[in-house]
Tab-separated table of C-alpha atoms in Angstrom:
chain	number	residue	atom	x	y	z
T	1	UNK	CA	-87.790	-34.383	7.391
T	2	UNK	CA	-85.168	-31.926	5.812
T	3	UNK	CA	-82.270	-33.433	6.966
T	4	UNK	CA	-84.065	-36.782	4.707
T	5	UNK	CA	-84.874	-34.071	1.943
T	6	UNK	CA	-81.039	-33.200	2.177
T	7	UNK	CA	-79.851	-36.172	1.933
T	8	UNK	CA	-82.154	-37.922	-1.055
T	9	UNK	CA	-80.844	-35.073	-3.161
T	10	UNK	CA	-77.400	-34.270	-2.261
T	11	UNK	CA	-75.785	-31.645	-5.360
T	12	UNK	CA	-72.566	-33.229	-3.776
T	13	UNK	CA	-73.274	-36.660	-3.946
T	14	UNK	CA	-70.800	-37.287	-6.952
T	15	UNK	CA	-68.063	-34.353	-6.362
T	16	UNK	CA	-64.683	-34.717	-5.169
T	17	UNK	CA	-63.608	-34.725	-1.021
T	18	UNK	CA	-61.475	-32.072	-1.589
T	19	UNK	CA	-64.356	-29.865	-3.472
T	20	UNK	CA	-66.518	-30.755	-0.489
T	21	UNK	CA	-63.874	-29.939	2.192
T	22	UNK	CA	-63.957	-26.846	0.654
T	23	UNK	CA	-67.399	-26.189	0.887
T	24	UNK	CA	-67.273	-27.016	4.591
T	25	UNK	CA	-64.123	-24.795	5.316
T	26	UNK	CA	-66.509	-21.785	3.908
T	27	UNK	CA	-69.508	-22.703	6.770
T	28	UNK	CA	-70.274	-18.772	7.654
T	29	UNK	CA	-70.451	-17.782	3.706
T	30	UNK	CA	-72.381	-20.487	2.413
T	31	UNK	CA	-74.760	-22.105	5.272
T	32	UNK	CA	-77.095	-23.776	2.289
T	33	UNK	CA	-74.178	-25.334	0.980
T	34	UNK	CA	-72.405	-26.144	4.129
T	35	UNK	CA	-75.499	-28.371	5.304
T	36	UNK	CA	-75.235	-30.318	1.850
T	37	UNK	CA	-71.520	-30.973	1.542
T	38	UNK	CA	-71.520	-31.823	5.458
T	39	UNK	CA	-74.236	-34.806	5.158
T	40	UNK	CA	-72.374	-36.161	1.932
T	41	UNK	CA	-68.791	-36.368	4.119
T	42	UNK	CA	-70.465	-37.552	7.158
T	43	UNK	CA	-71.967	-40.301	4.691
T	44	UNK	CA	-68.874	-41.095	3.215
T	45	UNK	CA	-66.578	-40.925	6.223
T	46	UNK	CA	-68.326	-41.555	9.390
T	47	UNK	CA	-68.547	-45.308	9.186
T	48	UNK	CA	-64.664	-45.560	8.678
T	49	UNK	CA	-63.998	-42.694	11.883
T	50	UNK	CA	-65.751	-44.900	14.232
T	51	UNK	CA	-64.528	-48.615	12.895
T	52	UNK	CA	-61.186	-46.544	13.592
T	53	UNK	CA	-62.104	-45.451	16.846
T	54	UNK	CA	-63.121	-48.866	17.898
T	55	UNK	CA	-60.081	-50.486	16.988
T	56	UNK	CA	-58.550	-47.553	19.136
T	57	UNK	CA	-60.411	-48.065	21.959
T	58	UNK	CA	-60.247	-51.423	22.965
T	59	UNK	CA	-57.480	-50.820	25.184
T	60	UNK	CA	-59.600	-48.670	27.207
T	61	UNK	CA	-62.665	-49.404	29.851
T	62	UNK	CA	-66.304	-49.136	28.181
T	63	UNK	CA	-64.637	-49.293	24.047
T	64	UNK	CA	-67.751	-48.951	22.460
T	65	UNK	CA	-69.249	-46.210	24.391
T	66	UNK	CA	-65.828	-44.032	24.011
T	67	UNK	CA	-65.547	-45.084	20.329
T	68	UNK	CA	-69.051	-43.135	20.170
T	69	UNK	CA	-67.633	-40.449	21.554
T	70	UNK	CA	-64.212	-39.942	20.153
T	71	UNK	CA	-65.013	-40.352	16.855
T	72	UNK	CA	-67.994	-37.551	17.092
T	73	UNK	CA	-65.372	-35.573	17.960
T	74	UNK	CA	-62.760	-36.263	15.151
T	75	UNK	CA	-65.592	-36.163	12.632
T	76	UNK	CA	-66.163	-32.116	14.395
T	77	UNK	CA	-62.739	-31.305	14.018
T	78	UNK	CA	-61.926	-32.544	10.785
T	79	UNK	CA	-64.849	-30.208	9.732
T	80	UNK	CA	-63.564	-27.411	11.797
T	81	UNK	CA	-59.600	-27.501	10.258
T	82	UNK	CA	-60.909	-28.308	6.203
T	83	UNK	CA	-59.294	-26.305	4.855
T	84	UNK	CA	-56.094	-28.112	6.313
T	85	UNK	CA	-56.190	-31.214	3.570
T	86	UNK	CA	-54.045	-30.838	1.137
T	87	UNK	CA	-53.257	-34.548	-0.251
T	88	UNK	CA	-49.868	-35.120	-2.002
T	89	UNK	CA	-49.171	-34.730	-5.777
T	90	UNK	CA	-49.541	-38.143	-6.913
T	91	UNK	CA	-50.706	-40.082	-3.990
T	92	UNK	CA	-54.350	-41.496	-3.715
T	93	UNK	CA	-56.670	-39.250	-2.144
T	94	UNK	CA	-58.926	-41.687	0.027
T	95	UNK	CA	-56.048	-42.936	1.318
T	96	UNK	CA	-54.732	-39.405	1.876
T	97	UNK	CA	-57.769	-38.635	3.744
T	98	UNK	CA	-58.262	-41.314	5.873
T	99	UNK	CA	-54.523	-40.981	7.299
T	100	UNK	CA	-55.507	-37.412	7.830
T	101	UNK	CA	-58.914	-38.470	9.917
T	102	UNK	CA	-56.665	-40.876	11.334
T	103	UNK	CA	-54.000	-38.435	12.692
T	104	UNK	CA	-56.686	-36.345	13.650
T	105	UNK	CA	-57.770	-39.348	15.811
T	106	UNK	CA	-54.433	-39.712	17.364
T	107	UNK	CA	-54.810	-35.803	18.716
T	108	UNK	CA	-58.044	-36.261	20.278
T	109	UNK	CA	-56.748	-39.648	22.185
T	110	UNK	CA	-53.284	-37.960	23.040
T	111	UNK	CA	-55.521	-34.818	24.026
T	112	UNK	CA	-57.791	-37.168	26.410
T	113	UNK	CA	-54.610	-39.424	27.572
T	114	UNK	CA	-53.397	-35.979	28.842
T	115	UNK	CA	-56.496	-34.989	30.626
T	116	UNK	CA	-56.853	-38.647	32.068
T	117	UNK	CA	-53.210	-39.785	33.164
T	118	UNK	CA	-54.380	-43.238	34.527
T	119	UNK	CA	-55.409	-44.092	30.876
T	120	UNK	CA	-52.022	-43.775	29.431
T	121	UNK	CA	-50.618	-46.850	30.017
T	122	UNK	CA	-53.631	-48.495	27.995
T	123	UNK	CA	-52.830	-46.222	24.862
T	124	UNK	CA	-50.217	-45.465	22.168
T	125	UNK	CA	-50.500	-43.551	19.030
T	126	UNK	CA	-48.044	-46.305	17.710
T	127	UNK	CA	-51.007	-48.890	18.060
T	128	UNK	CA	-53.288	-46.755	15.339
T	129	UNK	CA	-53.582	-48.240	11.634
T	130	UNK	CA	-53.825	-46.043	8.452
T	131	UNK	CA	-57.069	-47.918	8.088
T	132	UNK	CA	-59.063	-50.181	10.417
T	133	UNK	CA	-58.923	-54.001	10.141
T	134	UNK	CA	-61.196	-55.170	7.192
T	135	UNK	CA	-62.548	-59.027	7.547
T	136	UNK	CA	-60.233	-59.506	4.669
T	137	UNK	CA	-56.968	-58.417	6.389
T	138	UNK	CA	-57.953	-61.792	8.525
T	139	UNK	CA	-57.299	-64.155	5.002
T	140	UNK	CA	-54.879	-64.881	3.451
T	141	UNK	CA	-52.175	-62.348	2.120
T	142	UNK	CA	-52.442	-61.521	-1.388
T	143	UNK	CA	-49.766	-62.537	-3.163
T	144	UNK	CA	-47.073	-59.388	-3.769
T	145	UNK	CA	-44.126	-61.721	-2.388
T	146	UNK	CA	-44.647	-64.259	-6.040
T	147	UNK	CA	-41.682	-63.189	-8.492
T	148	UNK	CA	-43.540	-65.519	-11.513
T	149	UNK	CA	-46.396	-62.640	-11.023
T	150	UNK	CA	-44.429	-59.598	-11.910
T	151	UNK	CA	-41.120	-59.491	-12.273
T	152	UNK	CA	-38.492	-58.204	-9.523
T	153	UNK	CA	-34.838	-58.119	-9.737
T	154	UNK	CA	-32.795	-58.477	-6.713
T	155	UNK	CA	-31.225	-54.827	-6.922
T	156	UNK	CA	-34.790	-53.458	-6.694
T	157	UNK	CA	-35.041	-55.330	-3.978
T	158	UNK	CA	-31.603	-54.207	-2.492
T	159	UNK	CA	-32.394	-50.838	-3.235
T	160	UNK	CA	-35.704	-50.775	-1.839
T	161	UNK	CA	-34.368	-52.002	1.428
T	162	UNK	CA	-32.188	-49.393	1.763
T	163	UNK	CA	-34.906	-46.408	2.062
T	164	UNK	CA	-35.919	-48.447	4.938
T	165	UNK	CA	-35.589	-47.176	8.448
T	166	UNK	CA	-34.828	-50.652	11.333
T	167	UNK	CA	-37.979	-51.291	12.374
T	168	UNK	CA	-39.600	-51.826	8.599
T	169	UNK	CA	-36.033	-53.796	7.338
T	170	UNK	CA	-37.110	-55.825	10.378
T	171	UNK	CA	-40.675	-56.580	9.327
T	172	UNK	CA	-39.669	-56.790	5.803
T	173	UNK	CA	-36.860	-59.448	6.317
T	174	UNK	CA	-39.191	-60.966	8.494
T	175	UNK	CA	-41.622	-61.914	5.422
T	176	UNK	CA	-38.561	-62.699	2.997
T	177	UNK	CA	-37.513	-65.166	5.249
T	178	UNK	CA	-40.797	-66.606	6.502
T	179	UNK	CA	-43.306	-66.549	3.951
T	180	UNK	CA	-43.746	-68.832	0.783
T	181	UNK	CA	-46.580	-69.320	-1.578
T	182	UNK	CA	-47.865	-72.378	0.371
T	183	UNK	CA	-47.889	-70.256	3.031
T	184	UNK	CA	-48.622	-66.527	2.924
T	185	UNK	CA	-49.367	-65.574	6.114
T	186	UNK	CA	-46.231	-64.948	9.242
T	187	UNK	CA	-45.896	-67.546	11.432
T	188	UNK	CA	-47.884	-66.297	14.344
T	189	UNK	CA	-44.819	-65.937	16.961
T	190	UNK	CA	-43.092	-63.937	14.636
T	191	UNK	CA	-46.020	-61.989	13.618
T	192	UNK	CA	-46.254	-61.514	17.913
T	193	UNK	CA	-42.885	-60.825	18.426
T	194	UNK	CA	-42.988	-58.065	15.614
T	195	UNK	CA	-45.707	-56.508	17.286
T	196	UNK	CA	-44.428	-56.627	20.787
T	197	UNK	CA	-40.941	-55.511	19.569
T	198	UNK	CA	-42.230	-52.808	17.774
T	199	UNK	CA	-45.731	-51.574	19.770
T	200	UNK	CA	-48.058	-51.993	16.858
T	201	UNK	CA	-50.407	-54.328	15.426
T	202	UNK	CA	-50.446	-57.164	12.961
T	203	UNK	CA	-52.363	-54.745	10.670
T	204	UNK	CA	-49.183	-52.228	10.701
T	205	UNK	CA	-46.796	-54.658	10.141
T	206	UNK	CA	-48.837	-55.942	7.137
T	207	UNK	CA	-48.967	-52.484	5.981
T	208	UNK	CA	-45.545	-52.362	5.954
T	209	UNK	CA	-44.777	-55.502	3.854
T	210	UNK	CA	-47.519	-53.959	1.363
T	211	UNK	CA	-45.538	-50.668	1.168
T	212	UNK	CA	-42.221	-52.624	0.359
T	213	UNK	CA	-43.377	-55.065	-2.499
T	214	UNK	CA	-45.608	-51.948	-4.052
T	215	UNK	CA	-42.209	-49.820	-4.256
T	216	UNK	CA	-39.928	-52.948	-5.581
T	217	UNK	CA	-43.057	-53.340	-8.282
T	218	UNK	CA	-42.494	-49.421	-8.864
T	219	UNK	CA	-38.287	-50.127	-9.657
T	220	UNK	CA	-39.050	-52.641	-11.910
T	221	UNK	CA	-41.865	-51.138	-13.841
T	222	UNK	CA	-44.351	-52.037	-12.542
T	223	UNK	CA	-47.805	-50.412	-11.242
T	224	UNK	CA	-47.710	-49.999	-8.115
């Protein structure tokens, strides 16, 4: 009945992650507050840890049940190291975050992988996504690779592929060559042989490609 009372009328409910990171980093001072700005993160953030954690997990015996498991865990120690998340000038701070929770993630597997040798061979950090896989990451690709809808120069382009290390130049030449408005997803043995190449998942390499065409919109102008 509290924890309900707690929640119904959160003082946190519209204040900022880092604000209520804060909080949470200051447990022993502030109980009263700790118990409010810990049921408005868990709200927020739990959902995401675990669709993480189950994306994880599937190359593991009993996925759901460890899922469960892990991503109590990450959700502990994110509260325990708080004070820890710093976000970069200038970049978005829910995206910030969930990379964080997401690295956090990648500990706690490497941790158990270390403590469980046989299970090794069914995990790699490499396989985790920034984010988990939406239903919408299984339509079609929006449509950042159309010059007529912002315009691009082929120096942006040029210079944009320069920052990249192999593996992305890969992926993104991949796409350049590949892709056309009729049809905007990879054909799915390149999309495979990306993924096997490289260790990772479609969702990564997608990520990539976004990542590209955001910072070619950026060099010509554009929002990114």
């Amino acid at each position: 009945m509290e924890q309900q009372k707690l929640k119904d009328k959160n003082p946190y409910a519209g204040e900022s992650i880092q604000d209520i990171l804060l909080v949470i980093s200051y447990k022993d001072q502030y109980p009263d507050e700790y118990q409010y700005a810990f049921i408005e993160f868990h709200q927020r953030y739990m959902e995401f840890i675990y669709k993480a954690c189950i994306q994880a997990c599937k190359f593991f015996s009993n996925p759901s049940e460890f899922a469960l498991d892990l991503s109590g865990n990450v959700f502990l120690v994110a509260c325990e190291r708080a004070v820890e998340f710093e976000p970069r000038e200038g970049y978005d701070e829910e995206i910030e975050l969930k990379a964080w929770l997401v690295k956090i993630m990648g500990e706690q597997l490497k941790s158990f992988t270390a403590h469980n040798p046989e299970r090794k061979a069914f995990f790699s950090v490499d396989r985790l996504p920034t984010e988990p896989e939406s239903e919408a990451d299984t339509l079609e690709e929006n449509d950042d690779l159309h010059e007529d809808d912002y315009p691009i120069s082929r120096e942006s382009v040029r210079d944009a592929m320069e920052s990249l290390k192999t593996r992305d130049k890969d992926i993104v030449m991949a796409y350049l060559t590949h892709v056309h408005r009729k049809n905007a997803h990879l054909p799915d043995e390149i999309m495979q042989g990306l993924c096997s190449k490289y260790n990772t998942t479609s969702f990564n390499v997608r990520q990539v490609k976004q990542r590209f065409f955001k910072k070619v919109r950026m060099l010509n102008g554009g929002n990114a």
